Tab-separated table of C-alpha atoms and ligand atoms in Angstrom:
chain	number	residue	atom	x	y	z
A	1	MET	CA	19.681	24.362	38.529
A	2	ARG	CA	18.919	21.427	38.378
A	3	PHE	CA	15.774	21.802	35.915
A	4	PHE	CA	18.173	24.172	33.935
A	5	PHE	CA	20.521	20.759	33.016
A	6	LEU	CA	17.474	18.931	32.698
A	7	PHE	CA	16.170	21.244	29.911
A	8	VAL	CA	19.189	21.462	27.903
A	9	ALA	CA	19.667	17.822	28.253
A	10	VAL	CA	16.114	17.423	26.356
A	11	PHE	CA	16.630	20.114	24.283
A	12	PHE	CA	19.796	18.370	22.978
A	13	ALA	CA	18.395	15.247	23.299
A	14	ALA	CA	14.983	16.117	21.035
A	15	HIS	CA	17.834	17.998	18.507
A	16	LEU	CA	19.573	14.878	18.027
A	17	VAL	CA	16.603	12.991	17.225
A	18	ALA	CA	15.381	15.494	14.667
A	19	ALA	CA	18.501	16.033	12.924
A	20	LYS	CA	19.283	12.216	12.606
A	21	PRO	CA	16.343	10.213	12.118
A	22	ASP	CA	18.437	7.735	10.250
A	23	SER	CA	21.200	7.238	12.450
A	24	ALA	CA	21.343	3.579	11.329
A	25	GLY	CA	21.767	4.475	7.668
A	26	LEU	CA	18.283	2.615	7.282
A	27	VAL	CA	17.623	4.834	4.287
A	28	LYS	CA	21.468	5.340	2.269
A	29	ALA	CA	21.069	0.846	2.901
A	30	GLY	CA	17.947	0.608	1.302
A	31	PHE	CA	18.544	2.704	-1.804
A	32	SER	CA	21.526	1.135	-2.691
A	33	ALA	CA	20.200	-2.522	-2.043
A	34	ALA	CA	17.704	-1.014	-4.748
A	35	GLU	CA	19.742	0.438	-6.753
A	36	LYS	CA	21.808	-2.676	-7.645
A	37	GLN	CA	18.883	-4.382	-8.522
A	38	TYR	CA	17.140	-2.043	-10.434
A	39	ALA	CA	20.230	-1.670	-12.665
A	40	TYR	CA	20.028	-5.396	-13.196
A	41	MET	CA	16.863	-5.560	-13.860
A	42	LEU	CA	16.676	-2.496	-16.707
A	43	SER	CA	19.135	-4.392	-18.410
A	44	ALA	CA	17.780	-7.530	-18.205
A	45	TYR	CA	14.079	-7.041	-18.997
A	46	THR	CA	13.808	-4.106	-21.628
A	47	ASP	CA	10.475	-4.639	-23.027
A	48	LEU	CA	7.935	-2.045	-21.732
A	49	LYS	CA	5.220	-4.620	-22.703
A	50	LEU	CA	5.941	-6.910	-19.508
A	51	TYR	CA	5.885	-5.034	-16.583
A	52	PRO	CA	7.947	-6.871	-13.758
A	53	ARG	CA	5.848	-7.923	-10.695
A	54	SER	CA	7.769	-10.956	-8.582
A	55	ALA	CA	9.636	-14.058	-9.094
A	56	ASP	CA	8.796	-17.928	-9.866
A	57	PRO	CA	10.277	-20.655	-7.277
A	58	ASN	CA	13.625	-20.518	-9.133
A	59	GLY	CA	14.282	-16.616	-8.631
A	60	LYS	CA	13.662	-16.144	-11.903
A	61	THR	CA	11.474	-12.494	-12.697
A	62	THR	CA	8.033	-13.168	-13.512
A	63	PHE	CA	5.860	-10.228	-15.386
A	64	THR	CA	2.617	-8.676	-16.025
A	65	THR	CA	0.715	-7.338	-19.174
A	66	ILE	CA	-0.568	-3.653	-19.297
A	67	GLY	CA	-3.534	-4.198	-18.260
A	68	ASP	CA	-3.423	-6.079	-14.823
A	69	TRP	CA	-3.540	-3.739	-11.361
A	70	THR	CA	0.646	-4.141	-10.244
A	71	GLY	CA	2.019	-2.084	-14.036
A	72	GLY	CA	2.553	1.360	-12.161
A	73	PHE	CA	4.823	-0.195	-9.475
A	74	TRP	CA	7.739	-0.633	-11.299
A	75	PRO	CA	8.110	2.751	-13.256
A	76	GLY	CA	6.769	4.006	-9.408
A	77	CYS	CA	10.216	2.697	-7.796
A	78	LEU	CA	12.389	4.325	-10.595
A	79	TRP	CA	11.027	7.271	-10.136
A	80	TYR	CA	11.721	6.634	-5.717
A	81	VAL	CA	15.297	5.700	-7.025
A	82	TYR	CA	15.398	8.905	-8.907
A	83	GLU	CA	14.370	11.492	-6.007
A	84	TYR	CA	16.776	9.977	-3.471
A	85	SER	CA	19.551	9.729	-5.895
A	86	ASN	CA	18.652	12.733	-8.242
A	87	ASP	CA	20.431	10.848	-11.161
A	88	GLU	CA	19.286	11.197	-14.839
A	89	LYS	CA	19.406	7.483	-15.799
A	90	TRP	CA	17.012	6.598	-13.234
A	91	LYS	CA	14.554	9.334	-14.604
A	92	SER	CA	14.916	8.242	-17.856
A	93	ALA	CA	14.150	4.599	-17.097
A	94	ALA	CA	10.960	5.895	-14.795
A	95	VAL	CA	10.268	8.211	-18.128
A	96	LYS	CA	10.207	5.157	-20.382
A	97	TRP	CA	8.033	2.980	-18.038
A	98	THR	CA	5.448	5.344	-16.952
A	99	GLU	CA	4.904	6.797	-20.640
A	100	SER	CA	4.206	2.713	-21.656
A	101	LEU	CA	1.121	2.760	-19.338
A	102	GLU	CA	-0.243	6.142	-21.318
A	103	LYS	CA	-3.478	3.673	-22.618
A	104	ASN	CA	-4.397	2.670	-19.197
A	105	GLN	CA	-5.987	5.975	-18.720
A	106	PHE	CA	-9.212	4.939	-20.642
A	107	ASN	CA	-9.315	1.499	-18.599
A	108	THR	CA	-12.604	1.059	-17.177
A	109	ASN	CA	-12.259	-2.619	-15.930
A	110	HIS	CA	-11.399	-2.304	-12.523
A	111	HIS	CA	-10.766	-0.030	-9.789
A	112	ASP	CA	-6.959	-0.349	-9.657
A	113	ILE	CA	-6.351	2.316	-12.240
A	114	GLY	CA	-5.777	4.621	-9.110
A	115	PHE	CA	-2.208	1.918	-8.428
A	116	MET	CA	-1.560	1.940	-11.814
A	117	MET	CA	-1.967	5.471	-12.606
A	118	ASN	CA	-1.347	7.168	-9.762
A	119	CYS	CA	2.174	5.408	-8.695
A	120	SER	CA	3.288	6.002	-12.285
A	121	TYR	CA	1.969	9.093	-14.104
A	122	GLY	CA	1.504	10.852	-10.133
A	123	ASN	CA	4.809	10.612	-9.396
A	124	ALA	CA	6.145	11.204	-12.932
A	125	TYR	CA	3.917	14.606	-12.618
A	126	ARG	CA	4.839	15.391	-8.828
A	127	LEU	CA	8.687	14.962	-10.158
A	128	THR	CA	8.912	16.675	-13.234
A	129	GLY	CA	6.088	18.950	-13.877
A	130	ASN	CA	5.271	17.840	-17.153
A	131	GLU	CA	1.607	19.026	-18.247
A	132	SER	CA	0.980	16.140	-20.694
A	133	TYR	CA	0.891	13.918	-17.586
A	134	LYS	CA	-1.102	16.320	-16.192
A	135	ARG	CA	-4.338	15.459	-18.670
A	136	ILE	CA	-3.490	11.910	-18.352
A	137	LEU	CA	-4.007	11.936	-14.468
A	138	ILE	CA	-7.568	13.761	-14.818
A	139	GLN	CA	-8.464	11.184	-17.705
A	140	SER	CA	-7.561	8.522	-15.437
A	141	ALA	CA	-9.875	9.610	-12.375
A	142	LYS	CA	-12.908	10.141	-15.250
A	143	SER	CA	-12.338	6.350	-16.355
A	144	LEU	CA	-12.207	5.242	-12.086
A	145	ALA	CA	-15.356	7.791	-11.672
A	146	THR	CA	-17.287	5.770	-14.210
A	147	ARG	CA	-17.489	2.947	-11.486
A	148	PHE	CA	-18.845	4.932	-8.859
A	149	ASN	CA	-22.473	4.354	-7.771
A	150	PRO	CA	-24.229	6.759	-6.012
A	151	VAL	CA	-26.531	4.464	-5.006
A	152	VAL	CA	-24.054	2.214	-3.062
A	153	GLY	CA	-21.879	5.640	-2.336
A	154	ALA	CA	-19.404	3.156	-3.699
A	155	ILE	CA	-16.739	2.541	-6.581
A	156	LYS	CA	-17.050	-1.138	-7.734
A	157	SER	CA	-13.850	-2.453	-7.644
A	158	TRP	CA	-14.254	-6.028	-9.545
A	159	GLU	CA	-17.005	-6.743	-12.267
A	160	VAL	CA	-17.797	-10.028	-10.059
A	161	PHE	CA	-16.941	-11.973	-7.373
A	162	HIS	CA	-17.336	-15.303	-6.617
A	163	SER	CA	-17.875	-16.381	-2.826
A	164	TRP	CA	-15.595	-19.381	-2.267
A	165	ASP	CA	-18.119	-21.618	-0.385
A	166	GLY	CA	-19.648	-21.441	-4.337
A	167	LYS	CA	-23.090	-20.531	-2.941
A	168	ALA	CA	-23.367	-17.010	-4.094
A	169	VAL	CA	-22.013	-14.461	-7.190
A	170	TYR	CA	-22.023	-11.161	-6.479
A	171	ASN	CA	-22.146	-7.844	-9.253
A	172	PHE	CA	-20.810	-4.960	-6.716
A	173	PRO	CA	-17.815	-6.170	-4.872
A	174	VAL	CA	-16.028	-3.965	-2.754
A	175	ILE	CA	-12.659	-4.831	-1.832
A	176	ILE	CA	-10.875	-2.714	1.162
A	177	ASP	CA	-7.431	-2.212	-1.434
A	178	ASN	CA	-9.861	0.564	-3.096
A	179	MET	CA	-9.119	2.915	-0.563
A	180	MET	CA	-5.658	3.282	-2.106
A	181	ASN	CA	-7.251	4.034	-5.418
A	182	LEU	CA	-8.860	7.596	-3.580
A	183	GLU	CA	-5.764	9.389	-4.217
A	184	LEU	CA	-6.043	9.773	-7.614
A	185	LEU	CA	-9.379	11.602	-7.304
A	186	PHE	CA	-8.036	14.100	-4.819
A	187	LEU	CA	-5.502	14.668	-7.021
A	188	ALA	CA	-7.301	15.128	-10.126
A	189	SER	CA	-10.011	17.484	-7.916
A	190	LYS	CA	-6.779	19.670	-7.665
A	191	LEU	CA	-5.485	19.327	-10.968
A	192	SER	CA	-8.446	20.077	-12.588
A	193	GLY	CA	-10.318	22.421	-10.336
A	194	ASP	CA	-13.593	19.964	-10.218
A	195	ALA	CA	-14.918	19.039	-6.866
A	196	ASN	CA	-16.530	15.612	-8.100
A	197	PHE	CA	-13.845	13.780	-7.859
A	198	ARG	CA	-13.147	14.593	-4.313
A	199	ASN	CA	-16.763	14.623	-3.831
A	200	ILE	CA	-16.855	10.633	-4.603
A	201	ALA	CA	-13.492	9.699	-2.467
A	202	ILE	CA	-15.219	11.445	0.398
A	203	LYS	CA	-18.163	9.373	-0.237
A	204	HIS	CA	-16.404	6.141	-0.858
A	205	ALA	CA	-14.047	6.257	2.321
A	206	GLU	CA	-17.681	6.999	4.013
A	207	THR	CA	-19.692	4.445	3.073
A	208	THR	CA	-16.064	1.953	3.765
A	209	LEU	CA	-15.976	3.271	7.123
A	210	LYS	CA	-19.261	2.570	7.571
A	211	ASN	CA	-19.568	-1.553	6.476
A	212	HIS	CA	-16.149	-3.075	6.172
A	213	TYR	CA	-15.102	-2.611	9.847
A	214	ARG	CA	-15.779	-4.708	12.361
A	215	PRO	CA	-15.573	-3.076	16.186
A	216	ASP	CA	-12.177	-3.578	16.800
A	217	TYR	CA	-10.922	-2.102	13.703
A	218	SER	CA	-10.172	-4.604	11.724
A	219	SER	CA	-11.513	-5.033	7.557
A	220	PHE	CA	-13.515	-7.470	6.234
A	221	HIS	CA	-11.820	-7.666	2.442
A	222	VAL	CA	-14.961	-7.985	0.570
A	223	VAL	CA	-18.528	-6.146	0.853
A	224	ASN	CA	-21.249	-7.028	-1.185
A	225	TYR	CA	-23.494	-4.548	-2.310
A	226	ASP	CA	-27.024	-4.505	-4.275
A	227	ALA	CA	-26.275	-2.174	-7.270
A	228	LYS	CA	-30.283	-0.961	-7.072
A	229	THR	CA	-30.935	-0.416	-3.125
A	230	GLY	CA	-27.020	0.266	-1.864
A	231	LYS	CA	-27.680	-2.681	0.699
A	232	VAL	CA	-25.057	-4.761	1.957
A	233	LEU	CA	-25.648	-8.569	0.732
A	234	SER	CA	-22.591	-10.017	2.341
A	235	ARG	CA	-18.887	-9.388	3.502
A	236	GLU	CA	-16.735	-12.203	2.593
A	237	THR	CA	-12.843	-12.558	2.312
A	238	ALA	CA	-11.189	-13.024	-1.412
A	239	GLN	CA	-7.159	-13.058	-0.406
A	240	GLY	CA	-7.949	-13.726	3.240
A	241	PHE	CA	-7.467	-16.644	5.806
A	242	SER	CA	-11.675	-16.581	6.385
A	243	ASP	CA	-14.828	-13.959	5.851
A	244	ASN	CA	-14.062	-12.606	9.618
A	245	SER	CA	-10.337	-12.653	9.649
A	246	ALA	CA	-7.869	-10.191	9.741
A	247	TRP	CA	-5.723	-9.876	5.599
A	248	SER	CA	-2.597	-8.243	6.523
A	249	ARG	CA	-2.845	-6.306	3.313
A	250	GLY	CA	-6.360	-5.439	3.422
A	251	GLN	CA	-5.299	-3.692	7.193
A	252	ALA	CA	-2.686	-1.934	5.612
A	253	TRP	CA	-4.549	-0.453	2.732
A	254	GLY	CA	-6.989	0.362	4.756
A	255	LEU	CA	-4.839	2.464	7.234
A	256	TYR	CA	-2.461	4.094	4.346
A	257	GLY	CA	-5.995	5.062	2.454
A	258	PHE	CA	-7.862	6.829	5.762
A	259	THR	CA	-4.951	8.379	6.553
A	260	ASN	CA	-4.212	9.649	3.346
A	261	VAL	CA	-8.374	10.824	3.766
A	262	TYR	CA	-7.383	12.475	6.603
A	263	LYS	CA	-4.736	14.540	5.126
A	264	GLU	CA	-6.790	15.608	1.846
A	265	THR	CA	-10.215	16.137	4.437
A	266	GLY	CA	-8.651	17.206	7.322
A	267	GLN	CA	-12.063	15.517	9.031
A	268	LYS	CA	-11.421	14.128	12.369
A	269	ARG	CA	-13.527	10.895	12.088
A	270	PHE	CA	-11.224	9.997	9.294
A	271	LEU	CA	-8.469	10.766	11.364
A	272	ARG	CA	-9.875	8.182	14.765
A	273	ALA	CA	-10.284	5.914	12.277
A	274	ALA	CA	-6.969	5.703	11.108
A	275	ILE	CA	-5.586	5.502	14.225
A	276	LYS	CA	-7.568	2.312	15.573
A	277	MET	CA	-6.426	0.996	12.549
A	278	ALA	CA	-2.652	1.396	13.495
A	279	GLU	CA	-3.533	0.502	17.249
A	280	PHE	CA	-5.128	-2.251	15.870
A	281	TYR	CA	-1.339	-3.023	14.017
A	282	ILE	CA	0.214	-2.233	16.646
A	283	ASN	CA	-1.316	-4.071	19.699
A	284	ASN	CA	-2.275	-6.947	18.324
A	285	HIS	CA	-1.253	-9.965	20.216
A	286	ASN	CA	-0.398	-12.063	16.995
A	287	LEU	CA	2.308	-9.533	15.437
A	288	PRO	CA	5.707	-11.547	15.627
A	289	ALA	CA	8.562	-9.810	17.346
A	290	ASP	CA	10.037	-8.358	13.816
A	291	LYS	CA	7.239	-6.808	13.600
A	292	ILE	CA	6.441	-8.156	9.935
A	293	PRO	CA	2.931	-9.682	9.910
A	294	TYR	CA	1.955	-13.194	9.174
A	295	TRP	CA	-0.031	-12.720	5.694
A	296	ASP	CA	-3.462	-12.917	7.842
A	297	PHE	CA	-3.375	-11.903	11.766
A	298	ASN	CA	-5.722	-14.547	12.488
A	299	VAL	CA	-4.459	-17.942	10.309
A	300	ASN	CA	-5.286	-21.407	12.208
A	301	GLN	CA	-6.749	-19.258	15.378
A	302	ALA	CA	-9.958	-20.844	16.619
A	303	GLY	CA	-13.107	-18.771	15.412
A	304	TYR	CA	-11.685	-18.672	11.949
A	305	THR	CA	-12.425	-21.468	9.239
A	306	PRO	CA	-11.539	-20.974	5.570
A	307	ASN	CA	-13.896	-21.839	2.873
A	308	TRP	CA	-11.097	-22.804	0.571
A	309	LYS	CA	-9.532	-25.466	0.258
A	310	TYR	CA	-6.904	-24.526	3.286
A	311	ASP	CA	-4.113	-27.371	4.347
A	312	ALA	CA	-2.501	-26.365	7.204
A	313	SER	CA	0.328	-29.431	6.720
A	314	ARG	CA	1.764	-27.387	3.449
A	315	PHE	CA	3.177	-24.357	5.779
A	316	LYS	CA	6.576	-25.270	8.103
A	317	GLU	CA	5.605	-22.427	9.576
A	318	ILE	CA	3.105	-19.428	8.887
A	319	PRO	CA	4.311	-17.274	6.049
A	320	ARG	CA	4.644	-13.474	6.100
A	321	ASP	CA	3.908	-10.445	4.098
A	322	ALA	CA	6.439	-8.448	3.947
A	323	SER	CA	4.296	-6.269	1.396
A	324	ALA	CA	1.993	-5.750	4.225
A	325	ALA	CA	4.756	-4.639	6.801
A	326	ALA	CA	5.675	-2.039	3.843
A	327	ILE	CA	2.292	-0.498	2.973
A	328	THR	CA	1.932	-0.004	7.183
A	329	SER	CA	5.345	1.754	7.804
A	330	SER	CA	4.566	4.099	4.775
A	331	ALA	CA	1.145	4.713	6.267
A	332	LEU	CA	2.463	4.885	10.025
A	333	LEU	CA	4.834	7.889	8.826
A	334	GLU	CA	2.519	9.830	7.324
A	335	LEU	CA	0.087	9.492	9.969
A	336	CYS	CA	2.634	10.327	12.508
A	337	ARG	CA	2.082	14.383	10.693
A	338	TYR	CA	-1.148	14.083	12.494
A	339	VAL	CA	-0.708	12.708	16.152
A	340	ASN	CA	1.569	14.392	18.878
A	341	GLY	CA	3.537	13.212	22.026
A	342	ARG	CA	3.608	9.073	23.442
A	343	GLN	CA	1.233	8.563	19.913
A	344	LYS	CA	3.551	10.378	17.804
A	345	GLU	CA	6.312	8.207	19.339
A	346	GLN	CA	4.626	4.806	18.965
A	347	PHE	CA	3.647	5.237	15.221
A	348	PHE	CA	7.067	6.350	14.709
A	349	SER	CA	9.217	3.647	16.384
A	350	MET	CA	6.909	1.096	15.192
A	351	ALA	CA	7.232	2.117	11.433
A	352	LYS	CA	10.961	2.657	11.962
A	353	ALA	CA	11.267	-1.438	13.540
A	354	ILE	CA	9.534	-2.262	10.606
A	355	LEU	CA	12.112	-0.798	8.190
A	356	GLN	CA	15.235	-1.857	10.093
A	357	SER	CA	13.561	-5.974	9.939
A	358	LEU	CA	12.921	-5.496	6.020
A	359	SER	CA	16.279	-3.527	5.918
A	360	SER	CA	18.080	-6.844	7.279
A	361	PRO	CA	19.398	-9.595	5.527
A	362	GLN	CA	16.237	-12.029	6.537
A	363	TYR	CA	14.250	-9.602	4.280
A	364	THR	CA	16.435	-7.498	2.065
A	365	ALA	CA	17.712	-10.068	-1.102
A	366	ALA	CA	21.607	-10.166	-1.806
A	367	PRO	CA	22.069	-8.787	-5.219
A	368	GLY	CA	21.445	-10.351	-8.102
A	369	THR	CA	19.072	-12.735	-6.710
A	370	ASN	CA	15.317	-12.797	-5.974
A	371	GLY	CA	14.244	-11.426	-9.385
A	372	TYR	CA	16.321	-8.643	-8.809
A	373	PHE	CA	13.470	-7.230	-6.485
A	374	VAL	CA	14.755	-6.131	-2.801
A	375	LEU	CA	12.592	-7.552	-0.763
A	376	LYS	CA	11.628	-11.088	0.093
A	377	HIS	CA	8.777	-12.587	1.572
A	378	SER	CA	6.053	-11.278	0.469
A	379	VAL	CA	2.275	-13.269	-0.100
A	380	GLY	CA	0.437	-12.328	-3.076
A	381	SER	CA	-2.672	-14.668	-2.267
A	382	ILE	CA	-2.588	-17.948	0.026
A	383	PRO	CA	-6.281	-19.002	-1.234
A	384	HIS	CA	-5.403	-18.295	-4.915
A	385	ASN	CA	-2.333	-20.405	-4.531
A	386	GLY	CA	-0.191	-18.000	-6.299
A	387	GLU	CA	2.559	-15.843	-5.194
A	388	ILE	CA	3.297	-17.209	-1.725
A	389	ASP	CA	6.953	-15.882	-0.235
A	390	VAL	CA	7.977	-14.301	-2.900
A	391	PRO	CA	9.227	-10.712	-3.954
A	392	LEU	CA	6.529	-8.489	-5.183
A	393	VAL	CA	6.935	-5.252	-6.851
A	394	TYR	CA	4.702	-3.535	-4.711
A	395	ALA	CA	6.397	-4.454	-1.380
A	396	ASP	CA	9.580	-2.902	-2.954
A	397	TYR	CA	7.535	0.280	-3.963
A	398	TYR	CA	5.837	1.126	-0.507
A	399	TYR	CA	9.349	0.547	0.941
A	400	LEU	CA	10.973	2.531	-1.039
A	401	GLU	CA	7.951	5.269	-0.232
A	402	ALA	CA	8.318	4.454	3.364
A	403	LEU	CA	12.352	4.996	3.641
A	404	LEU	CA	11.664	8.832	1.490
A	405	ARG	CA	9.356	9.355	4.038
A	406	PHE	CA	11.513	8.602	6.814
A	407	LYS	CA	14.016	10.209	5.707
A	408	ARG	CA	12.134	13.640	5.520
A	409	PHE	CA	10.743	13.015	8.934
A	410	ARG	CA	11.132	15.655	11.693
A	411	PHE	CA	9.906	15.071	15.501
B	501	LIG	N1	-4.691	-5.805	-4.609
B	501	LIG	C1	-4.753	-6.713	-4.312
B	501	LIG	C2	-3.953	-6.944	-3.492
B	501	LIG	O1	-3.562	-6.586	-2.541
B	501	LIG	O2	-3.112	-8.087	-3.532
């Protein structure tokens, strides 16, 4: 009899969790904040050549132009608000901003076309099925594929990389962020039937797993290759604290990217890697109690020495990076779908804890402030002295994506 009551209690508890993953109303609150901020943004800024990206120290929105890596996030945010609200006004804004990026389908200047086109046109195609978007996505993948070098087995990220110590210049840098651009290639294979895009993505992931990761599954930011032989020439950082440190957003890009490669391939080696990356974040002794990471996991630690001009006295506290947290939360909610038992609960709890922190007034801006972005306290690049403790459009994008994944999640 006791077992019967226990069974009934467990059944109802499980049912409750399944029925109400969002008992605290995080999703509603997050999208309500987004709707308010983005209504201000849309009415204040109508020039389709200026893409909202961040805010200056006075809280005024800053922008980039079409060639920058972040242009696709603003339309992407609008698509997520439309997906949540089903309100046509967000759709028409999302269409307008998405279509402003059309010329980027031919952009072969850097690897970021995946971010630019998948977050805008990828969401547009997913939510509307518009056939003209499909052609643009396939052409975008073709442009990205031009940067693949079969000898290296990777897509070249940037044209050039200058070491911070000024001693070397490299011509085939690959950064961990590049894992995010593979999603466009997998999509293009499905849309076109051409397996080449997918093969390139898998090869790039293999090479990255082999050369970017340390035994503890922290990642180097930049790996420089010899384009003729494929040999690794150096492993360094561009945006992290030191060459041997774990830059928080890089960790997030890797976790998200490898989770997606597992989703697309079903190959267990990629799942095992993503799990290790998730564990690196979750078990990290240097992860603050609110689960929003410092901008790099190793700032100011013994054994980590920056090669750039770092002045610790400039920072009363080590800046956090809400963008890394938002990307991590979204990635964990995807990874949760492929694991079971204690691991599933652990990854889900961490994703939820991050969302709870991001949704608190500590990280969510009051309406009308923060350059009309939702989240505060992200970091672009401290070594480059740019965008420190500011809103960033991609923090908002992955936060909204995580909220939608959280809403859909069922144990
Ligand atoms: N992909 C550039 C960054 O994460 O800052």
